[in-house]
mmCIF file of C-alpha atoms in Angstrom:
data_model
loop_
_atom_site.group_PDB
_atom_site.id
_atom_site.type_symbol
_atom_site.label_atom_id
_atom_site.label_comp_id
_atom_site.label_asym_id
_atom_site.label_seq_id
_atom_site.Cartn_x
_atom_site.Cartn_y
_atom_site.Cartn_z
ATOM 1 C CA MET A 277 87.024 147.022 117.595
ATOM 2 C CA THR A 278 86.901 144.362 120.353
ATOM 3 C CA GLY A 279 89.694 142.184 118.992
ATOM 4 C CA LYS A 280 87.192 139.464 118.031
ATOM 5 C CA PRO A 281 86.843 138.362 114.388
ATOM 6 C CA ALA A 282 84.139 140.262 112.548
ATOM 7 C CA THR A 283 80.823 138.633 111.688
ATOM 8 C CA ILE A 284 78.879 138.721 108.436
ATOM 9 C CA LYS A 285 76.286 140.964 110.113
ATOM 10 C CA GLU A 286 78.945 143.541 111.051
ATOM 11 C CA ILE A 287 80.354 143.594 107.520
ATOM 12 C CA ALA A 288 76.836 144.005 106.104
ATOM 13 C CA LYS A 289 76.103 146.901 108.480
ATOM 14 C CA ILE A 290 79.301 148.769 107.602
ATOM 15 C CA LEU A 291 78.724 148.396 103.849
ATOM 16 C CA ASN A 292 74.975 148.981 104.152
ATOM 17 C CA VAL A 293 74.084 145.787 102.301
ATOM 18 C CA SER A 294 72.146 142.665 103.269
ATOM 19 C CA VAL A 295 73.666 139.720 105.130
ATOM 20 C CA SER A 296 72.847 137.437 102.186
ATOM 21 C CA THR A 297 74.750 139.782 99.841
ATOM 22 C CA VAL A 298 77.855 139.553 102.057
ATOM 23 C CA SER A 299 77.545 135.787 102.269
ATOM 24 C CA ARG A 300 77.254 135.427 98.495
ATOM 25 C CA ALA A 301 80.096 137.881 97.893
ATOM 26 C CA LEU A 302 82.406 135.937 100.188
ATOM 27 C CA HIS A 303 81.585 132.794 98.214
ATOM 28 C CA LYS A 304 82.060 134.632 94.886
ATOM 29 C CA HIS A 305 78.493 133.937 93.818
ATOM 30 C CA PRO A 306 77.876 134.951 90.162
ATOM 31 C CA THR A 307 74.759 136.955 91.125
ATOM 32 C CA ILE A 308 76.932 139.473 93.000
ATOM 33 C CA GLY A 309 78.799 142.031 90.934
ATOM 34 C CA ILE A 310 82.597 141.968 90.956
ATOM 35 C CA THR A 311 82.797 145.457 92.509
ATOM 36 C CA THR A 312 80.652 144.415 95.478
ATOM 37 C CA GLN A 313 82.577 141.161 95.819
ATOM 38 C CA LEU A 314 85.889 143.025 96.029
ATOM 39 C CA LYS A 315 84.531 145.515 98.590
ATOM 40 C CA VAL A 316 83.159 142.751 100.819
ATOM 41 C CA GLN A 317 86.305 140.626 100.567
ATOM 42 C CA ALA A 318 88.606 143.590 101.263
ATOM 43 C CA LEU A 319 86.641 144.614 104.367
ATOM 44 C CA ALA A 320 86.407 141.003 105.567
ATOM 45 C CA GLU A 321 90.193 140.684 105.347
ATOM 46 C CA LYS A 322 90.717 144.028 107.098
ATOM 47 C CA LEU A 323 88.400 143.069 109.976
ATOM 48 C CA GLY A 324 89.828 139.575 110.313
ATOM 49 C CA TYR A 325 86.624 137.791 109.321
ATOM 50 C CA GLU A 326 86.728 133.984 109.637
ATOM 51 C CA PRO A 327 83.947 131.624 108.500
ATOM 52 C CA ASN A 328 81.890 130.091 111.310
ATOM 53 C CA GLN A 329 82.793 126.424 110.976
ATOM 54 C CA ASN A 330 79.921 125.311 113.206
ATOM 55 C CA ALA A 331 77.450 127.116 110.997
ATOM 56 C CA ILE A 332 79.018 125.659 107.867
ATOM 57 C CA SER A 333 78.937 122.158 109.373
ATOM 58 C CA PHE A 334 75.292 122.578 110.344
ATOM 59 C CA GLN A 335 74.410 123.833 106.871
ATOM 60 C CA LYS A 336 76.176 120.965 105.114
ATOM 61 C CA GLY A 337 75.192 118.326 107.672
ATOM 62 C CA LYS A 338 78.889 117.463 108.157
ATOM 63 C CA THR A 339 81.483 118.180 110.821
ATOM 64 C CA TYR A 340 84.505 117.041 108.780
ATOM 65 C CA THR A 341 85.522 114.995 111.811
ATOM 66 C CA ILE A 342 86.080 111.246 111.951
ATOM 67 C CA GLY A 343 86.327 109.289 115.184
ATOM 68 C CA VAL A 344 88.843 106.548 115.942
ATOM 69 C CA ILE A 345 88.413 104.047 118.778
ATOM 70 C CA ILE A 346 91.400 101.844 119.576
ATOM 71 C CA PRO A 347 92.297 99.566 122.501
ATOM 72 C CA GLU A 348 95.551 101.282 123.558
ATOM 73 C CA LEU A 349 97.316 104.286 122.071
ATOM 74 C CA SER A 350 100.469 103.323 124.008
ATOM 75 C CA GLU A 351 100.873 100.211 121.855
ATOM 76 C CA ALA A 352 103.248 100.870 118.973
ATOM 77 C CA PHE A 353 100.950 99.031 116.555
ATOM 78 C CA PHE A 354 98.029 101.404 117.162
ATOM 79 C CA SER A 355 100.290 104.468 117.282
ATOM 80 C CA ALA A 356 101.474 103.634 113.762
ATOM 81 C CA ALA A 357 97.893 103.086 112.592
ATOM 82 C CA ILE A 358 96.812 106.434 114.092
ATOM 83 C CA SER A 359 99.667 108.223 112.287
ATOM 84 C CA ALA A 360 98.442 106.833 108.986
ATOM 85 C CA ILE A 361 94.828 107.757 109.738
ATOM 86 C CA GLU A 362 95.762 111.338 110.642
ATOM 87 C CA ASP A 363 98.005 111.698 107.583
ATOM 88 C CA THR A 364 95.232 110.460 105.300
ATOM 89 C CA ALA A 365 92.472 112.514 106.938
ATOM 90 C CA TYR A 366 94.550 115.715 106.890
ATOM 91 C CA LYS A 367 94.924 115.500 103.123
ATOM 92 C CA ARG A 368 91.133 115.463 102.818
ATOM 93 C CA ASN A 369 90.601 118.315 105.329
ATOM 94 C CA TYR A 370 89.220 116.066 108.058
ATOM 95 C CA THR A 371 89.996 116.261 111.771
ATOM 96 C CA VAL A 372 90.543 113.062 113.774
ATOM 97 C CA LEU A 373 89.015 112.490 117.217
ATOM 98 C CA ILE A 374 90.835 109.672 119.060
ATOM 99 C CA ALA A 375 89.610 107.590 122.012
ATOM 100 C CA GLN A 376 90.900 104.507 123.838
ATOM 101 C CA SER A 377 88.756 101.643 125.121
ATOM 102 C CA HIS A 378 91.617 100.221 127.207
ATOM 103 C CA ASP A 379 90.339 96.821 126.042
ATOM 104 C CA ASN A 380 87.158 97.231 128.070
ATOM 105 C CA GLU A 381 83.815 96.272 126.535
ATOM 106 C CA GLU A 382 81.761 98.722 128.596
ATOM 107 C CA LYS A 383 84.036 101.597 127.630
ATOM 108 C CA ASP A 384 83.931 100.448 124.002
ATOM 109 C CA ILE A 385 80.139 100.836 124.084
ATOM 110 C CA GLN A 386 80.295 104.207 125.872
ATOM 111 C CA LEU A 387 82.812 105.604 123.406
ATOM 112 C CA VAL A 388 80.668 104.674 120.415
ATOM 113 C CA GLU A 389 77.770 106.570 122.024
ATOM 114 C CA LYS A 390 79.978 109.594 122.756
ATOM 115 C CA MET A 391 81.330 109.630 119.215
ATOM 116 C CA LYS A 392 77.772 109.641 117.915
ATOM 117 C CA ASN A 393 76.850 112.508 120.227
ATOM 118 C CA SER A 394 79.946 114.402 119.064
ATOM 119 C CA ARG A 395 78.460 114.238 115.553
ATOM 120 C CA VAL A 396 81.446 112.565 113.902
ATOM 121 C CA ASP A 397 80.852 111.898 110.218
ATOM 122 C CA GLY A 398 82.231 108.369 110.437
ATOM 123 C CA LEU A 399 84.132 105.962 112.685
ATOM 124 C CA LEU A 400 87.229 103.772 112.507
ATOM 125 C CA ILE A 401 87.234 101.062 115.167
ATOM 126 C CA SER A 402 89.529 98.325 116.446
ATOM 127 C CA VAL A 403 87.385 96.470 118.963
ATOM 128 C CA ALA A 404 88.358 95.740 122.564
ATOM 129 C CA LYS A 405 89.519 92.203 123.283
ATOM 130 C CA SER A 406 86.640 91.637 125.722
ATOM 131 C CA THR A 407 83.868 92.960 123.470
ATOM 132 C CA SER A 408 81.339 90.198 122.847
ATOM 133 C CA SER A 409 78.153 92.235 122.244
ATOM 134 C CA PHE A 410 77.923 94.322 119.101
ATOM 135 C CA ALA A 411 74.489 95.989 119.266
ATOM 136 C CA HIS A 412 76.126 99.410 119.697
ATOM 137 C CA PHE A 413 77.508 99.142 116.172
ATOM 138 C CA ASP A 414 74.018 98.493 114.788
ATOM 139 C CA MET A 415 72.930 101.733 116.461
ATOM 140 C CA LEU A 416 75.368 103.651 114.261
ATOM 141 C CA LYS A 417 73.636 102.327 111.153
ATOM 142 C CA ARG A 418 70.376 103.875 112.316
ATOM 143 C CA PHE A 419 72.099 107.258 112.460
ATOM 144 C CA ASN A 420 73.698 106.716 109.052
ATOM 145 C CA ILE A 421 77.226 106.889 110.481
ATOM 146 C CA PRO A 422 79.551 104.662 108.408
ATOM 147 C CA VAL A 423 82.009 102.440 110.295
ATOM 148 C CA VAL A 424 85.189 100.770 109.111
ATOM 149 C CA PHE A 425 86.815 98.200 111.392
ATOM 150 C CA PHE A 426 90.547 97.570 111.272
ATOM 151 C CA ASP A 427 92.935 94.986 112.753
ATOM 152 C CA ARG A 428 90.554 93.688 115.432
ATOM 153 C CA ILE A 429 87.431 92.770 113.505
ATOM 154 C CA PRO A 430 84.150 91.710 115.151
ATOM 155 C CA PRO A 431 82.550 88.463 113.917
ATOM 156 C CA LEU A 432 79.779 90.257 112.031
ATOM 157 C CA LYS A 433 78.466 90.065 108.484
ATOM 158 C CA ASN A 434 77.982 93.029 106.169
ATOM 159 C CA ILE A 435 80.677 95.275 107.598
ATOM 160 C CA HIS A 436 83.546 97.279 106.129
ATOM 161 C CA TYR A 437 86.943 96.198 107.374
ATOM 162 C CA VAL A 438 90.698 96.122 106.828
ATOM 163 C CA ALA A 439 92.650 93.261 108.395
ATOM 164 C CA CYS A 440 95.923 91.433 108.081
ATOM 165 C CA ASN A 441 95.931 87.827 106.858
ATOM 166 C CA MET A 442 96.673 86.081 110.136
ATOM 167 C CA GLU A 443 96.019 82.616 108.769
ATOM 168 C CA THR A 444 98.840 82.750 106.223
ATOM 169 C CA GLY A 445 101.016 84.466 108.822
ATOM 170 C CA SER A 446 100.467 81.548 111.193
ATOM 171 C CA ILE A 447 101.296 79.061 108.461
ATOM 172 C CA GLU A 448 104.546 80.909 107.797
ATOM 173 C CA ALA A 449 105.379 81.008 111.504
ATOM 174 C CA VAL A 450 104.838 77.283 112.037
ATOM 175 C CA ASN A 451 106.658 76.340 108.812
ATOM 176 C CA TYR A 452 109.599 78.477 109.912
ATOM 177 C CA LEU A 453 109.845 76.620 113.220
ATOM 178 C CA LEU A 454 109.465 73.238 111.532
ATOM 179 C CA GLN A 455 112.350 74.112 109.224
ATOM 180 C CA LYS A 456 114.430 74.848 112.313
ATOM 181 C CA GLY A 457 113.816 71.278 113.491
ATOM 182 C CA HIS A 458 110.999 71.798 116.005
ATOM 183 C CA ARG A 459 108.263 69.160 116.097
ATOM 184 C CA SER A 460 106.379 70.031 119.268
ATOM 185 C CA ILE A 461 105.115 73.575 118.773
ATOM 186 C CA GLY A 462 102.722 75.359 121.113
ATOM 187 C CA LEU A 463 100.436 78.331 120.479
ATOM 188 C CA ILE A 464 99.596 80.974 123.084
ATOM 189 C CA ASN A 465 96.508 82.428 121.459
ATOM 190 C CA GLY A 466 94.302 85.420 122.270
ATOM 191 C CA PRO A 467 90.674 85.648 123.461
ATOM 192 C CA ALA A 468 88.095 83.664 121.498
ATOM 193 C CA THR A 469 86.092 86.897 121.011
ATOM 194 C CA LEU A 470 88.697 88.145 118.521
ATOM 195 C CA ALA A 471 88.412 86.928 114.939
ATOM 196 C CA ALA A 472 92.212 87.086 114.693
ATOM 197 C CA SER A 473 92.507 84.380 117.370
ATOM 198 C CA GLY A 474 90.490 82.013 115.193
ATOM 199 C CA GLU A 475 92.626 82.845 112.162
ATOM 200 C CA ARG A 476 95.826 82.158 114.076
ATOM 201 C CA LYS A 477 94.448 78.805 115.209
ATOM 202 C CA GLU A 478 93.339 77.836 111.684
ATOM 203 C CA GLY A 479 96.754 78.684 110.252
ATOM 204 C CA TYR A 480 98.495 76.704 112.988
ATOM 205 C CA ILE A 481 96.319 73.640 112.330
ATOM 206 C CA LYS A 482 96.778 73.830 108.544
ATOM 207 C CA ALA A 483 100.561 74.110 108.850
ATOM 208 C CA MET A 484 100.795 71.134 111.213
ATOM 209 C CA THR A 485 98.506 68.851 109.174
ATOM 210 C CA LYS A 486 100.032 69.869 105.844
ATOM 211 C CA ASN A 487 103.414 68.773 107.192
ATOM 212 C CA ARG A 488 101.843 65.439 108.248
ATOM 213 C CA LEU A 489 102.196 66.128 111.936
ATOM 214 C CA LYS A 490 99.517 65.136 114.414
ATOM 215 C CA PHE A 491 97.476 68.096 115.570
ATOM 216 C CA ASP A 492 97.236 68.218 119.348
ATOM 217 C CA PRO A 493 94.560 70.735 120.432
ATOM 218 C CA SER A 494 95.966 70.811 123.976
ATOM 219 C CA LEU A 495 99.071 72.559 122.620
ATOM 220 C CA ILE A 496 96.892 75.616 121.940
ATOM 221 C CA VAL A 497 96.265 77.695 125.061
ATOM 222 C CA GLY A 498 94.271 80.919 125.074
ATOM 223 C CA CYS A 499 95.021 83.911 127.277
ATOM 224 C CA ASN A 500 93.631 87.381 127.972
ATOM 225 C CA LEU A 501 96.830 89.041 126.637
ATOM 226 C CA THR A 502 97.896 90.226 130.108
ATOM 227 C CA GLU A 503 101.213 89.340 131.725
ATOM 228 C CA GLU A 504 99.494 87.145 134.320
ATOM 229 C CA GLY A 505 97.424 85.386 131.671
ATOM 230 C CA THR A 506 100.511 84.779 129.555
ATOM 231 C CA GLN A 507 102.416 83.310 132.504
ATOM 232 C CA ALA A 508 99.568 80.876 133.189
ATOM 233 C CA ALA A 509 99.425 79.876 129.506
ATOM 234 C CA LEU A 510 103.182 79.287 129.378
ATOM 235 C CA ASP A 511 103.100 77.211 132.594
ATOM 236 C CA SER A 512 100.365 75.078 131.064
ATOM 237 C CA LEU A 513 102.395 74.400 127.928
ATOM 238 C CA LEU A 514 105.601 73.679 129.861
ATOM 239 C CA ALA A 515 103.705 71.107 131.955
ATOM 240 C CA HIS A 516 102.453 69.345 128.801
ATOM 241 C CA LYS A 517 103.523 65.730 128.251
ATOM 242 C CA ARG A 518 104.796 66.830 124.832
ATOM 243 C CA ARG A 519 106.555 69.895 126.180
ATOM 244 C CA PRO A 520 107.017 72.267 123.244
ATOM 245 C CA THR A 521 110.460 73.378 122.126
ATOM 246 C CA ALA A 522 108.940 76.354 120.327
ATOM 247 C CA ILE A 523 105.892 78.530 120.922
ATOM 248 C CA VAL A 524 103.982 80.907 118.657
ATOM 249 C CA THR A 525 102.539 83.810 120.672
ATOM 250 C CA PHE A 526 99.559 86.065 119.857
ATOM 251 C CA ASN A 527 101.734 89.197 119.586
ATOM 252 C CA ASP A 528 105.079 90.687 120.570
ATOM 253 C CA TYR A 529 103.820 91.785 123.993
ATOM 254 C CA VAL A 530 102.673 88.252 124.817
ATOM 255 C CA SER A 531 106.057 87.025 123.602
ATOM 256 C CA LEU A 532 107.781 89.548 125.868
ATOM 257 C CA TYR A 533 105.753 88.371 128.891
ATOM 258 C CA ALA A 534 106.415 84.714 128.055
ATOM 259 C CA ILE A 535 110.145 85.211 127.569
ATOM 260 C CA LYS A 536 110.387 87.163 130.822
ATOM 261 C CA HIS A 537 108.609 84.368 132.698
ATOM 262 C CA ALA A 538 110.652 81.633 131.006
ATOM 263 C CA ARG A 539 113.873 83.305 132.083
ATOM 264 C CA ALA A 540 112.560 83.737 135.627
ATOM 265 C CA ILE A 541 111.921 79.999 135.965
ATOM 266 C CA GLY A 542 115.296 79.057 134.510
ATOM 267 C CA ILE A 543 114.451 78.113 130.908
ATOM 268 C CA ASN A 544 117.452 78.271 128.550
ATOM 269 C CA LEU A 545 116.185 80.402 125.672
ATOM 270 C CA ASP A 546 119.225 79.628 123.524
ATOM 271 C CA LYS A 547 118.748 75.858 123.641
ATOM 272 C CA ASP A 548 115.431 74.758 125.116
ATOM 273 C CA LEU A 549 112.746 77.110 123.884
ATOM 274 C CA GLN A 550 112.201 79.523 121.001
ATOM 275 C CA PHE A 551 109.387 81.969 120.284
ATOM 276 C CA VAL A 552 107.766 83.396 117.163
ATOM 277 C CA SER A 553 105.291 86.268 117.536
ATOM 278 C CA TYR A 554 103.135 88.684 115.551
ATOM 279 C CA ALA A 555 103.317 92.444 114.864
ATOM 280 C CA ASN A 556 107.103 92.905 114.455
ATOM 281 C CA LEU A 557 107.057 95.964 116.711
ATOM 282 C CA PRO A 558 110.169 98.087 117.420
ATOM 283 C CA ILE A 559 110.185 96.809 121.012
ATOM 284 C CA ILE A 560 111.744 93.505 119.962
ATOM 285 C CA ASN A 561 114.905 95.330 118.872
ATOM 286 C CA TYR A 562 115.535 96.239 122.504
ATOM 287 C CA MET A 563 114.941 92.813 124.033
ATOM 288 C CA ASP A 564 117.926 90.786 125.248
ATOM 289 C CA TYR A 565 116.067 87.631 124.247
ATOM 290 C CA ALA A 566 113.711 88.474 121.403
ATOM 291 C CA PRO A 567 111.435 86.111 119.457
ATOM 292 C CA VAL A 568 113.392 84.489 116.624
ATOM 293 C CA ALA A 569 110.857 85.849 114.131
ATOM 294 C CA SER A 570 107.729 87.984 114.077
ATOM 295 C CA VAL A 571 104.850 88.286 111.613
ATOM 296 C CA GLU A 572 104.683 91.838 110.231
ATOM 297 C CA GLN A 573 101.088 93.140 110.188
ATOM 298 C CA PHE A 574 101.755 96.527 108.528
ATOM 299 C CA PRO A 575 99.802 98.800 110.924
ATOM 300 C CA TYR A 576 100.476 101.995 108.946
ATOM 301 C CA LEU A 577 99.125 100.414 105.766
ATOM 302 C CA GLN A 578 96.068 99.071 107.613
ATOM 303 C CA GLY A 579 95.333 102.500 109.072
ATOM 304 C CA GLN A 580 95.818 104.186 105.701
ATOM 305 C CA LYS A 581 93.516 101.791 103.867
ATOM 306 C CA ALA A 582 90.859 101.999 106.593
ATOM 307 C CA ALA A 583 90.887 105.808 106.470
ATOM 308 C CA ASP A 584 90.748 105.800 102.661
ATOM 309 C CA ILE A 585 87.699 103.528 102.747
ATOM 310 C CA LEU A 586 85.881 105.637 105.336
ATOM 311 C CA LEU A 587 86.546 108.883 103.465
ATOM 312 C CA ASP A 588 85.401 107.264 100.229
ATOM 313 C CA LEU A 589 82.186 106.151 101.949
ATOM 314 C CA LEU A 590 81.606 109.696 103.214
ATOM 315 C CA SER A 591 82.231 111.143 99.757
ATOM 316 C CA ARG A 592 79.812 108.719 98.120
ATOM 317 C CA LYS A 593 77.245 109.337 100.846
ATOM 318 C CA GLU A 594 77.383 113.064 100.092
ATOM 319 C CA GLN A 595 77.116 112.616 96.334
ATOM 320 C CA SER A 596 74.560 109.768 96.254
ATOM 321 C CA PRO A 597 72.918 109.406 99.682
ATOM 322 C CA ASP A 598 70.443 106.732 98.548
ATOM 323 C CA GLU A 599 72.979 104.589 96.701
ATOM 324 C CA VAL A 600 73.376 101.025 98.037
ATOM 325 C CA GLN A 601 77.070 100.551 98.704
ATOM 326 C CA ALA A 602 79.027 97.311 98.523
ATOM 327 C CA TYR A 603 81.035 96.330 101.577
ATOM 328 C CA TYR A 604 84.774 96.838 101.552
ATOM 329 C CA ASN A 605 86.661 93.773 102.838
ATOM 330 C CA VAL A 606 90.388 94.460 102.464
ATOM 331 C CA ILE A 607 93.013 91.919 103.461
ATOM 332 C CA VAL A 608 96.643 92.987 103.892
ATOM 333 C CA GLU A 609 99.083 90.127 103.422
ATOM 334 C CA SER A 610 101.375 89.454 106.368
ATOM 335 C CA GLN A 611 105.101 88.769 106.159
ATOM 336 C CA LEU A 612 107.321 86.730 108.456
ATOM 337 C CA ILE A 613 110.394 88.723 109.483
ATOM 338 C CA GLU A 614 113.336 86.805 110.922
ATOM 339 C CA ASN A 615 115.139 88.604 113.710
ATOM 340 C CA LYS A 616 118.891 88.792 113.481
ATOM 341 C CA PRO A 617 120.734 87.495 116.554
ATOM 342 C CA LYS A 618 122.224 90.290 118.653
ATOM 343 C CA LYS A 619 125.988 90.541 118.713
ATOM 344 C CA GLN A 620 127.416 89.746 122.103
ATOM 345 C CA PRO A 621 129.760 92.399 123.565
ATOM 346 C CA LEU A 622 133.469 91.641 123.387
ATOM 347 C CA LYS A 623 134.970 90.357 126.605
ATOM 348 C CA LEU A 624 138.161 92.221 127.466
#
């Protein structure tokens, strides 16, 4: 013995039977007598035989692997989504291959190609903020690799996706600030390439007009979601003739950058300026000056639903490969969460 797991050929040689007989016996095929089955299975266990997963995958045309491409694993939102995806895939005996685009379009394209070459059965994707060309996704269709987008959805028709309702979340955010007495409200939005940026803008406009307030498009400033871009966006709003007393930011990280910059230039965050953000990430619990509220986007639920859809598509593909499938478009409702003010330490 070499210490390596035995092969089917070795088992067949020892028992003086054919390789096909061993294979059928290991799979308890009815054409193989029970005595032979027991002999083969007993010897296989004794020799430490393990099925060749590559051979099985080749035979079935499946690798039982799904790929996931996200912008940044370090972001708590995507970490939560990945946890849900792995939990869901594990229950269905699938392995998850994870890659990060680091919000770079070129890397987004390269990763899709590499996932294809790695023979993943399907893909879950949250597109990079800079991605504006989507031909690489069409390529996956030619190879019959199903794709489900989540959170960051490309502006394409006939796709499967799971997303949070950012429009209603924006309406809630603006209404919340209006109830607190604010009348000049700014919006630091994300890149125009992201569908979620358009949804945030639409919700902002609807909330303002529904409350009979004049919509001022110059109070909406886009940014690239970086700290430098956020600082420039905040400076632009603070220089506005109708300087806002409250600002809705694209997400908690943008809010963090904006609050940091506001403090650095001497803005009183208790009296002069308040922020509402999106994502409701754990990070806001550790901020000295956190946004007064944040729109919960339920990343775990989004990841779970996206994985469920992809695995369902793979199951249907296996059972009825020629069946025309309807497109899954799942919307998760958002929820505005008000942040409780932090208790100030007692002065002794």
